[in-house]
PDB file of C-alpha atoms and ligand atoms in Angstrom:
ATOM      1  CA  MET I1282    -120.328-110.865 -22.948  1.00 54.00           C
ATOM      2  CA  PRO I1283    -119.004-107.858 -22.838  1.00 85.00           C
ATOM      3  CA  LYS I1284    -121.763-105.747 -25.339  1.00 91.00           C
ATOM      4  CA  ILE I1285    -125.409-106.905 -26.481  1.00 93.00           C
ATOM      5  CA  ARG I1286    -128.326-106.409 -28.878  1.00 95.00           C
ATOM      6  CA  CYS I1287    -130.998-105.145 -27.302  1.00 95.00           C
ATOM      7  CA  LEU I1288    -134.629-106.895 -29.587  1.00 95.00           C
ATOM      8  CA  CYS I1289    -134.964-103.340 -29.885  1.00 96.00           C
ATOM      9  CA  ASP I1290    -131.349-102.699 -32.008  1.00 97.00           C
ATOM     10  CA  GLU I1291    -129.888-100.277 -29.057  1.00 96.00           C
ATOM     11  CA  VAL I1292    -126.072-101.872 -28.141  1.00 95.00           C
ATOM     12  CA  ILE I1293    -126.193-101.885 -24.240  1.00 94.00           C
ATOM     13  CA  ASN I1294    -122.186-102.088 -23.322  1.00 92.00           C
ATOM     14  CA  LEU I1295    -122.086-104.820 -20.373  1.00 88.00           C
ATOM     15  CA  SER I1296    -118.877-103.741 -19.323  1.00 86.00           C
ATOM     16  CA  VAL I1297    -119.288-100.497 -17.877  1.00 87.00           C
ATOM     17  CA  ILE I1298    -118.191-100.590 -13.507  1.00 84.00           C
ATOM     18  CA  PRO I1299    -120.508 -99.921 -12.707  1.00 87.00           C
ATOM     19  CA  ASN I1300    -122.881 -99.758 -14.499  1.00 90.00           C
ATOM     20  CA  LYS I1301    -125.845 -97.643 -14.153  1.00 91.00           C
ATOM     21  CA  GLN I1302    -128.384-100.038 -16.461  1.00 93.00           C
ATOM     22  CA  GLU I1303    -127.301-102.879 -14.546  1.00 93.00           C
ATOM     23  CA  PHE I1304    -129.374-104.665 -10.792  1.00 93.00           C
ATOM     24  CA  LYS I1305    -128.822-107.115  -9.018  1.00 88.00           C
ATOM     25  CA  LEU I1306    -131.847-109.334  -9.094  1.00 89.00           C
ATOM     26  CA  ILE I1307    -131.831-110.611  -5.079  1.00 88.00           C
ATOM     27  CA  TRP I1308    -134.583-112.769  -4.263  1.00 88.00           C
ATOM     28  CA  GLU I1309    -136.347-111.617  -1.225  1.00 90.00           C
ATOM     29  CA  PRO I1310    -135.831-114.709   1.339  1.00 89.00           C
ATOM     30  CA  LEU I1311    -132.446-114.128   0.173  1.00 88.00           C
ATOM     31  CA  ILE I1312    -131.939-111.204   1.683  1.00 89.00           C
ATOM     32  CA  GLU I1313    -132.122-112.594   5.626  1.00 92.00           C
ATOM     33  CA  LYS I1314    -129.426-115.062   4.639  1.00 90.00           C
ATOM     34  CA  LEU I1315    -127.408-112.005   3.106  1.00 88.00           C
ATOM     35  CA  ILE I1316    -127.301-109.825   6.468  1.00 92.00           C
ATOM     36  CA  ASP I1317    -126.651-112.657   8.540  1.00 93.00           C
ATOM     37  CA  SER I1318    -123.562-113.678   6.139  1.00 90.00           C
ATOM     38  CA  LEU I1319    -123.071-109.645   6.616  1.00 91.00           C
ATOM     39  CA  VAL I1320    -123.182-110.259  10.297  1.00 94.00           C
ATOM     40  CA  ASN I1321    -120.581-113.051  11.214  1.00 93.00           C
ATOM     41  CA  ALA I1322    -118.830-111.364   8.525  1.00 91.00           C
ATOM     42  CA  HIS I1323    -118.404-108.080  10.258  1.00 93.00           C
ATOM     43  CA  ARG I1324    -117.661-110.288  13.774  1.00 94.00           C
ATOM     44  CA  GLN I1325    -114.899-112.202  12.001  1.00 92.00           C
ATOM     45  CA  ALA I1326    -113.199-109.348  10.704  1.00 92.00           C
ATOM     46  CA  LYS I1327    -109.355-109.052  11.454  1.00 94.00           C
ATOM     47  CA  SER I1328    -109.913-105.128  10.330  1.00 94.00           C
ATOM     48  CA  ASP I1329    -111.715-103.374   8.703  1.00 93.00           C
ATOM     49  CA  GLU I1330    -110.171-104.442   4.914  1.00 95.00           C
ATOM     50  CA  ASP I1331    -110.603-107.313   6.131  1.00 93.00           C
ATOM     51  CA  PHE I1332    -114.349-107.068   6.512  1.00 92.00           C
ATOM     52  CA  GLU I1333    -114.639-105.401   2.984  1.00 93.00           C
ATOM     53  CA  LYS I1334    -113.220-107.604   1.311  1.00 91.00           C
ATOM     54  CA  GLN I1335    -115.486-110.402   2.840  1.00 88.00           C
ATOM     55  CA  VAL I1336    -118.233-107.670   2.301  1.00 87.00           C
ATOM     56  CA  TYR I1337    -116.968-107.789  -1.747  1.00 86.00           C
ATOM     57  CA  ASN I1338    -117.070-111.499  -1.918  1.00 85.00           C
ATOM     58  CA  LEU I1339    -120.501-111.694  -0.544  1.00 82.00           C
ATOM     59  CA  PHE I1340    -122.049-109.070  -2.800  1.00 79.00           C
ATOM     60  CA  TYR I1341    -119.346-110.304  -6.098  1.00 78.00           C
ATOM     61  CA  PRO I1342    -118.992-113.917  -5.648  1.00 71.00           C
ATOM     62  CA  LYS I1343    -117.152-116.051  -8.372  1.00 71.00           C
ATOM     63  CA  GLN I1344    -120.287-117.469  -8.666  1.00 70.00           C
ATOM     64  CA  PRO I1345    -122.627-115.416  -8.443  1.00 70.00           C
ATOM     65  CA  LYS I1346    -125.543-115.840  -6.951  1.00 74.00           C
ATOM     66  CA  PHE I1347    -127.871-113.063  -8.193  1.00 82.00           C
ATOM     67  CA  PRO I1348    -129.667-112.989 -11.527  1.00 89.00           C
ATOM     68  CA  GLU I1349    -127.696-109.594 -13.428  1.00 91.00           C
ATOM     69  CA  VAL I1350    -130.456-107.592 -14.842  1.00 94.00           C
ATOM     70  CA  TYR I1351    -129.446-104.703 -17.399  1.00 95.00           C
ATOM     71  CA  GLU I1352    -131.876-102.164 -18.477  1.00 96.00           C
ATOM     72  CA  CYS I1353    -131.896-101.099 -21.967  1.00 96.00           C
ATOM     73  CA  PRO I1354    -131.852 -97.018 -22.356  1.00 94.00           C
ATOM     74  CA  ASN I1355    -134.069 -96.573 -25.226  1.00 94.00           C
ATOM     75  CA  CYS I1356    -136.747 -99.127 -25.431  1.00 94.00           C
ATOM     76  CA  GLY I1357    -136.901-100.076 -21.717  1.00 93.00           C
ATOM     77  CA  ARG I1358    -136.391-103.824 -22.016  1.00 96.00           C
ATOM     78  CA  LEU I1359    -135.030-105.857 -19.237  1.00 96.00           C
ATOM     79  CA  ILE I1360    -132.502-108.369 -20.004  1.00 96.00           C
ATOM     80  CA  VAL I1361    -131.915-110.686 -17.578  1.00 95.00           C
ATOM     81  CA  PHE I1362    -128.680-113.421 -17.338  1.00 92.00           C
ATOM     82  CA  SER I1363    -129.041-115.766 -14.815  1.00 89.00           C
ATOM     83  CA  SER I1364    -125.339-115.383 -14.647  1.00 80.00           C
ATOM     84  CA  PRO I1365    -122.612-113.023 -15.744  1.00 74.00           C
ATOM     85  CA  SER I1366    -120.488-115.412 -17.621  1.00 77.00           C
ATOM     86  CA  ASP I1367    -123.732-116.565 -19.508  1.00 83.00           C
ATOM     87  CA  PRO I1368    -123.947-116.013 -23.617  1.00 84.00           C
ATOM     88  CA  ASN I1369    -127.152-115.457 -23.826  1.00 91.00           C
ATOM     89  CA  PRO I1370    -130.331-113.766 -21.976  1.00 94.00           C
ATOM     90  CA  ALA I1371    -132.611-116.211 -19.951  1.00 95.00           C
ATOM     91  CA  PHE I1372    -135.202-113.839 -20.272  1.00 95.00           C
ATOM     92  CA  TRP I1373    -136.166-110.065 -21.413  1.00 96.00           C
ATOM     93  CA  PHE I1374    -139.133-108.146 -20.538  1.00 95.00           C
ATOM     94  CA  GLN I1375    -140.302-105.661 -22.265  1.00 93.00           C
ATOM     95  CA  ARG I1376    -142.554-102.250 -20.305  1.00 88.00           C
ATOM     96  CA  GLU I1377    -145.671-101.641 -19.998  1.00 85.00           C
ATOM     97  CA  PRO I1378    -146.344 -97.853 -20.811  1.00 75.00           C
ATOM     98  CA  VAL I1379    -148.565 -96.427 -17.562  1.00 78.00           C
ATOM     99  CA  ASN I1380    -149.054 -93.253 -16.445  1.00 78.00           C
ATOM    100  CA  GLY I1381    -146.336 -92.802 -13.318  1.00 75.00           C
ATOM    101  CA  GLU I1382    -143.546 -90.799 -12.856  1.00 75.00           C
ATOM    102  CA  ALA I1383    -140.521 -92.907 -13.268  1.00 78.00           C
ATOM    103  CA  ASP I1384    -139.902 -93.091 -16.934  1.00 84.00           C
ATOM    104  CA  SER I1385    -137.211 -96.456 -16.554  1.00 88.00           C
ATOM    105  CA  LEU I1386    -136.085 -99.004 -13.822  1.00 88.00           C
ATOM    106  CA  ARG I1387    -133.144 -96.277 -12.956  1.00 90.00           C
ATOM    107  CA  SER I1388    -135.245 -93.224 -12.659  1.00 87.00           C
ATOM    108  CA  LEU I1389    -136.831 -94.946 -10.416  1.00 86.00           C
ATOM    109  CA  VAL I1390    -134.112 -96.415  -7.792  1.00 88.00           C
ATOM    110  CA  GLU I1391    -132.156 -93.154  -8.615  1.00 89.00           C
ATOM    111  CA  LYS I1392    -134.989 -91.009  -7.457  1.00 86.00           C
ATOM    112  CA  ILE I1393    -135.682 -93.602  -4.284  1.00 86.00           C
ATOM    113  CA  ILE I1394    -131.644 -93.060  -3.498  1.00 86.00           C
ATOM    114  CA  ASP I1395    -132.069 -89.006  -3.052  1.00 82.00           C
ATOM    115  CA  ASN I1396    -134.994 -89.074  -1.538  1.00 76.00           C
TER     116      ASN I1396
HETATM  117 ZN1  LIG G 185    -134.220-101.909 -26.090  1.00 60.38          ZN
END
């Protein structure tokens, strides 16, 4: 799925790495399991490179466990794929306008990271 056409007609390139329009949707109950897996990977790692490889395998497994979400840079819709290999999205979410400081999910996240 290298590209997708949003419902607003914007074409979004999905194959850019890293993709600034892409988000991993991590289910809150899964975070503790991820932390446990990271701790175990650190304990078992034979080297820094080995640990790094295990961390990448956790976050980018062959069978991904996180839905992937793309934000349309034009209309702000969120496009949810249950798996990166799915040809079609599982959901489209349309952003409702609010009087907030952020104009997109991406800018919201970038703001949090910068602080
Ligand atoms: Zn759009």
